[in-house]
Amino acid sequence: MKSKILIIASTAALLASCGAQEISFESFKNAGQEILNVITSDDFKAPTKLTVNISITDDDQKGTIKFIADDDNNNLYVYESVEEKNEDPIVYEVWSYAEGTNYIIAAAVSEKGKTSKYYYTSPRPYNAENSISSYLELEENILTSLAEAEIEELYDEGGRATFKSKGKGSIICEAKGKNGEYGYLEFSNNLIVANNYKNEDGEESMTFKWGEANFKKPNLKDFEKLDRE
């Protein structure tokens, strides 16, 4: 049975606590509501650059995702890897970037030791399923859940949770279950920066670097050009 710690699905306590002061659960919820009010206000302007790293592991497989977006320069990179137990990983990469008045869409797919690379030009950028706005929606959903949560929901009986803040726009929650379950969640400057959990079914780690997008164009020399617009 999954731990209730999943409600606050949360990365790395080592990121966390420097300069943070412990606060009550009620203060934690109030601060979270203030952050939610900020990011849903008409005046809120989200960063136009974002780097996200996600790792998901369970008994049967391991998944890795890297997402880099630079909306100012219309650059996007997505890396996804899924590795089943005792099998080679399947890796998918896509790059999308402006080139003149069009966009270059390039992709590389690796499976069973073989890699296919291709690219094409398009009048539109690549429409990725995830985007900066989708991660803001994730943040909003987490904050909404926290606003409705009771402290007992954050860990199993016999566990504990601590709440901290580094100041306005900052909340930290660290929860531990009696059977080794662990969750860590952090917001800074009104934005989610870490979300990690671990329980008997596996673990998930998410880190967010807002305002950072180290995008690199692929070398198209080894890519097949497709006649597609």
Short mmCIF file of C-alpha atoms in Angstrom, two decimals:
data_model
loop_
_atom_site.label_atom_id
_atom_site.label_comp_id
_atom_site.label_asym_id
_atom_site.label_seq_id
_atom_site.Cartn_x
_atom_site.Cartn_y
_atom_site.Cartn_z
CA MET A 1 0.00 0.00 0.00
CA LYS A 2 1.39 3.37 -0.99
CA SER A 3 2.29 5.82 1.75
CA LYS A 4 0.30 9.01 2.21
CA ILE A 5 3.64 10.72 1.79
CA LEU A 6 2.87 10.70 -1.93
CA ILE A 7 0.47 13.59 -1.37
CA ILE A 8 3.44 15.89 -0.97
CA ALA A 9 5.57 14.09 -3.53
CA SER A 10 8.79 15.83 -3.03
CA THR A 11 14.13 16.38 -4.06
CA ALA A 12 17.05 16.23 -1.98
CA ALA A 13 16.99 17.50 1.51
CA LEU A 14 20.54 18.54 0.98
CA LEU A 15 19.24 21.36 -1.21
CA ALA A 16 17.14 22.57 1.52
CA SER A 17 17.73 23.91 4.81
CA CYS A 18 20.51 26.47 4.75
CA GLY A 19 19.07 29.63 6.27
CA ALA A 20 15.62 28.10 6.74
CA GLN A 21 13.60 28.61 9.92
CA GLU A 22 11.19 26.00 11.22
CA ILE A 23 7.55 27.08 11.10
CA SER A 24 4.20 25.64 12.14
CA PHE A 25 2.02 23.62 9.81
CA GLU A 26 -0.54 26.43 9.79
CA SER A 27 2.14 28.98 8.82
CA PHE A 28 3.36 26.57 6.14
CA LYS A 29 -0.13 26.33 4.64
CA ASN A 30 -0.62 30.09 4.79
CA ALA A 31 2.71 30.68 3.05
CA GLY A 32 1.79 28.11 0.41
CA GLN A 33 -1.52 29.88 -0.19
CA GLU A 34 0.34 33.18 -0.62
CA ILE A 35 2.56 31.57 -3.27
CA LEU A 36 -0.51 30.17 -5.01
CA ASN A 37 -2.08 33.64 -5.03
CA VAL A 38 1.08 35.08 -6.60
CA ILE A 39 1.42 32.58 -9.45
CA THR A 40 -2.29 32.72 -10.34
CA SER A 41 -2.50 36.51 -10.32
CA ASP A 42 -2.78 38.49 -13.55
CA ASP A 43 0.43 40.33 -12.68
CA PHE A 44 2.58 37.20 -12.41
CA LYS A 45 5.22 36.79 -15.10
CA ALA A 46 6.81 33.37 -15.20
CA PRO A 47 10.49 32.95 -16.09
CA THR A 48 11.04 32.36 -19.79
CA LYS A 49 13.85 29.85 -19.20
CA LEU A 50 13.62 26.54 -17.37
CA THR A 51 15.63 23.34 -16.91
CA VAL A 52 13.93 20.30 -15.35
CA ASN A 53 15.53 16.97 -14.41
CA ILE A 54 13.29 14.05 -13.52
CA SER A 55 14.22 10.53 -12.43
CA ILE A 56 11.65 7.80 -11.73
CA THR A 57 12.59 4.33 -10.50
CA ASP A 58 10.50 1.32 -9.53
CA ASP A 59 10.97 -2.45 -9.44
CA ASP A 60 10.55 -2.89 -13.20
CA GLN A 61 12.03 0.16 -14.88
CA LYS A 62 13.89 3.43 -14.64
CA GLY A 63 12.88 6.58 -16.44
CA THR A 64 14.85 9.78 -16.97
CA ILE A 65 13.63 13.08 -18.41
CA LYS A 66 15.52 16.31 -19.10
CA PHE A 67 13.62 19.35 -20.28
CA ILE A 68 15.25 22.61 -21.38
CA ALA A 69 13.20 25.54 -22.63
CA ASP A 70 14.23 29.04 -23.63
CA ASP A 71 11.09 30.80 -24.78
CA ASP A 72 12.94 34.06 -25.47
CA ASN A 73 14.94 32.39 -28.23
CA ASN A 74 12.41 29.68 -29.22
CA ASN A 75 14.76 26.89 -28.12
CA LEU A 76 13.54 23.56 -26.77
CA TYR A 77 15.27 20.29 -25.87
CA VAL A 78 13.64 17.16 -24.49
CA TYR A 79 15.45 13.95 -23.48
CA GLU A 80 13.58 10.84 -22.41
CA SER A 81 15.02 7.45 -21.48
CA VAL A 82 13.13 4.35 -20.36
CA GLU A 83 15.10 1.33 -19.19
CA GLU A 84 13.27 -1.93 -18.50
CA LYS A 85 14.87 -4.45 -16.20
CA ASN A 86 17.63 -6.44 -17.98
CA GLU A 87 17.09 -4.55 -21.24
CA ASP A 88 18.87 -1.72 -23.03
CA PRO A 89 17.27 1.68 -22.57
CA ILE A 90 15.13 3.33 -25.21
CA VAL A 91 16.30 6.93 -25.63
CA TYR A 92 14.45 9.71 -27.39
CA GLU A 93 15.79 13.23 -27.95
CA VAL A 94 14.26 16.19 -29.73
CA TRP A 95 15.59 19.67 -30.49
CA SER A 96 13.52 22.59 -31.76
CA TYR A 97 15.04 25.96 -32.58
CA ALA A 98 14.58 28.94 -34.86
CA GLU A 99 16.60 29.07 -38.08
CA GLY A 100 15.81 32.14 -40.16
CA THR A 101 12.06 32.41 -40.59
CA ASN A 102 11.50 28.68 -39.97
CA TYR A 103 12.32 26.14 -37.29
CA ILE A 104 14.60 23.14 -37.29
CA ILE A 105 13.05 20.07 -35.67
CA ALA A 106 15.62 17.33 -35.06
CA ALA A 107 15.20 13.98 -33.34
CA ALA A 108 17.33 11.00 -32.36
CA VAL A 109 15.90 7.65 -31.30
CA SER A 110 18.09 4.89 -29.86
CA GLU A 111 16.78 1.37 -29.35
CA LYS A 112 18.45 -2.05 -29.23
CA GLY A 113 21.84 -0.59 -30.06
CA LYS A 114 20.61 1.29 -33.13
CA THR A 115 20.16 5.05 -33.43
CA SER A 116 18.06 6.89 -36.00
CA LYS A 117 18.63 10.62 -36.52
CA TYR A 118 16.58 12.92 -38.70
CA TYR A 119 15.51 16.54 -39.01
CA TYR A 120 13.15 18.71 -40.99
CA THR A 121 12.16 22.36 -41.30
CA SER A 122 8.82 23.67 -40.15
CA PRO A 123 7.04 27.04 -40.01
CA ARG A 124 6.15 26.20 -36.40
CA PRO A 125 8.20 25.08 -33.38
CA TYR A 126 7.93 21.56 -32.01
CA ASN A 127 4.81 21.17 -29.89
CA ALA A 128 6.11 19.32 -26.85
CA GLU A 129 3.62 17.78 -24.45
CA ASN A 130 5.44 19.44 -21.58
CA SER A 131 6.28 23.12 -21.51
CA ILE A 132 7.08 25.85 -19.00
CA SER A 133 3.34 26.42 -18.58
CA SER A 134 2.76 22.72 -17.85
CA TYR A 135 5.28 22.82 -14.99
CA LEU A 136 3.57 25.92 -13.61
CA GLU A 137 0.33 23.94 -13.70
CA LEU A 138 2.07 21.17 -11.75
CA GLU A 139 3.14 23.74 -9.14
CA GLU A 140 -0.40 25.09 -8.92
CA ASN A 141 -1.81 21.58 -8.44
CA ILE A 142 0.66 20.78 -5.65
CA LEU A 143 -0.05 24.04 -3.84
CA THR A 144 -3.80 23.48 -4.16
CA SER A 145 -3.42 20.00 -2.66
CA LEU A 146 -1.35 21.37 0.21
CA ALA A 147 -3.95 24.04 0.95
CA GLU A 148 -6.55 21.30 1.40
CA ALA A 149 -4.33 18.81 3.26
CA GLU A 150 -4.36 17.98 6.95
CA ILE A 151 -1.06 17.34 8.66
CA GLU A 152 -1.93 13.68 9.22
CA GLU A 153 -2.11 13.19 5.45
CA LEU A 154 1.55 13.99 4.96
CA TYR A 155 2.90 10.80 6.54
CA ASP A 156 1.81 7.45 7.93
CA GLU A 157 1.11 6.86 11.58
CA GLY A 158 4.43 6.84 13.38
CA GLY A 159 6.09 9.20 10.91
CA ARG A 160 6.70 12.91 11.13
CA ALA A 161 6.92 16.06 9.03
CA THR A 162 8.79 19.32 9.50
CA PHE A 163 8.03 22.65 7.87
CA LYS A 164 10.44 25.48 7.15
CA SER A 165 10.74 28.76 5.29
CA LYS A 166 13.57 31.00 4.13
CA GLY A 167 11.28 34.00 3.87
CA LYS A 168 8.55 35.32 1.61
CA GLY A 169 7.84 33.03 -1.35
CA SER A 170 9.63 30.09 0.31
CA ILE A 171 8.29 26.89 1.85
CA ILE A 172 9.96 23.57 2.62
CA CYS A 173 8.34 20.34 3.76
CA GLU A 174 10.25 17.22 4.73
CA ALA A 175 8.27 14.12 5.71
CA LYS A 176 9.38 10.71 6.93
CA GLY A 177 7.23 7.61 7.27
CA LYS A 178 7.71 4.84 9.80
CA ASN A 179 8.82 2.35 7.12
CA GLY A 180 11.48 4.50 5.50
CA GLU A 181 9.19 6.55 3.25
CA TYR A 182 10.54 9.97 2.52
CA GLY A 183 9.25 13.13 0.88
CA TYR A 184 10.82 16.51 0.29
CA LEU A 185 9.24 19.57 -1.30
CA GLU A 186 10.66 23.06 -1.72
CA PHE A 187 9.50 26.35 -3.24
CA SER A 188 11.76 29.38 -3.56
CA ASN A 189 10.91 32.82 -4.97
CA ASN A 190 7.36 31.54 -5.50
CA LEU A 191 8.54 28.70 -7.76
CA ILE A 192 8.95 25.00 -7.19
CA VAL A 193 12.61 23.93 -7.10
CA ALA A 194 12.50 20.39 -5.68
CA ASN A 195 9.98 17.58 -5.45
CA ASN A 196 11.07 14.13 -4.30
CA TYR A 197 9.61 11.04 -2.71
CA LYS A 198 10.62 7.52 -1.89
CA ASN A 199 8.53 4.58 -0.70
CA GLU A 200 8.30 0.82 -1.02
CA ASP A 201 7.11 1.09 -4.63
CA GLY A 202 10.01 3.23 -5.89
CA GLU A 203 11.23 6.79 -5.92
CA GLU A 204 10.89 9.95 -7.95
CA SER A 205 13.14 12.99 -8.06
CA MET A 206 12.40 16.32 -9.73
CA THR A 207 14.59 19.43 -9.74
CA PHE A 208 13.72 22.76 -11.34
CA LYS A 209 16.19 25.48 -12.36
CA TRP A 210 14.16 28.56 -13.24
CA GLY A 211 15.87 31.17 -15.38
CA GLU A 212 18.40 28.62 -16.66
CA ALA A 213 18.42 27.05 -20.14
CA ASN A 214 21.74 25.80 -21.43
CA PHE A 215 20.54 24.84 -24.91
CA LYS A 216 22.93 23.36 -27.48
CA LYS A 217 22.05 22.81 -31.11
CA PRO A 218 22.71 19.34 -32.49
CA ASN A 219 25.33 18.70 -35.17
CA LEU A 220 23.08 17.94 -38.13
CA LYS A 221 25.92 16.40 -40.16
CA ASP A 222 24.89 12.89 -39.07
CA PHE A 223 21.13 13.56 -39.34
CA GLU A 224 18.97 12.57 -42.30
CA LYS A 225 17.01 15.46 -43.75
CA LEU A 226 13.33 14.71 -44.33
CA ASP A 227 11.30 16.41 -47.03
CA ARG A 228 8.66 17.68 -44.66
CA GLU A 229 7.38 21.15 -43.98
#
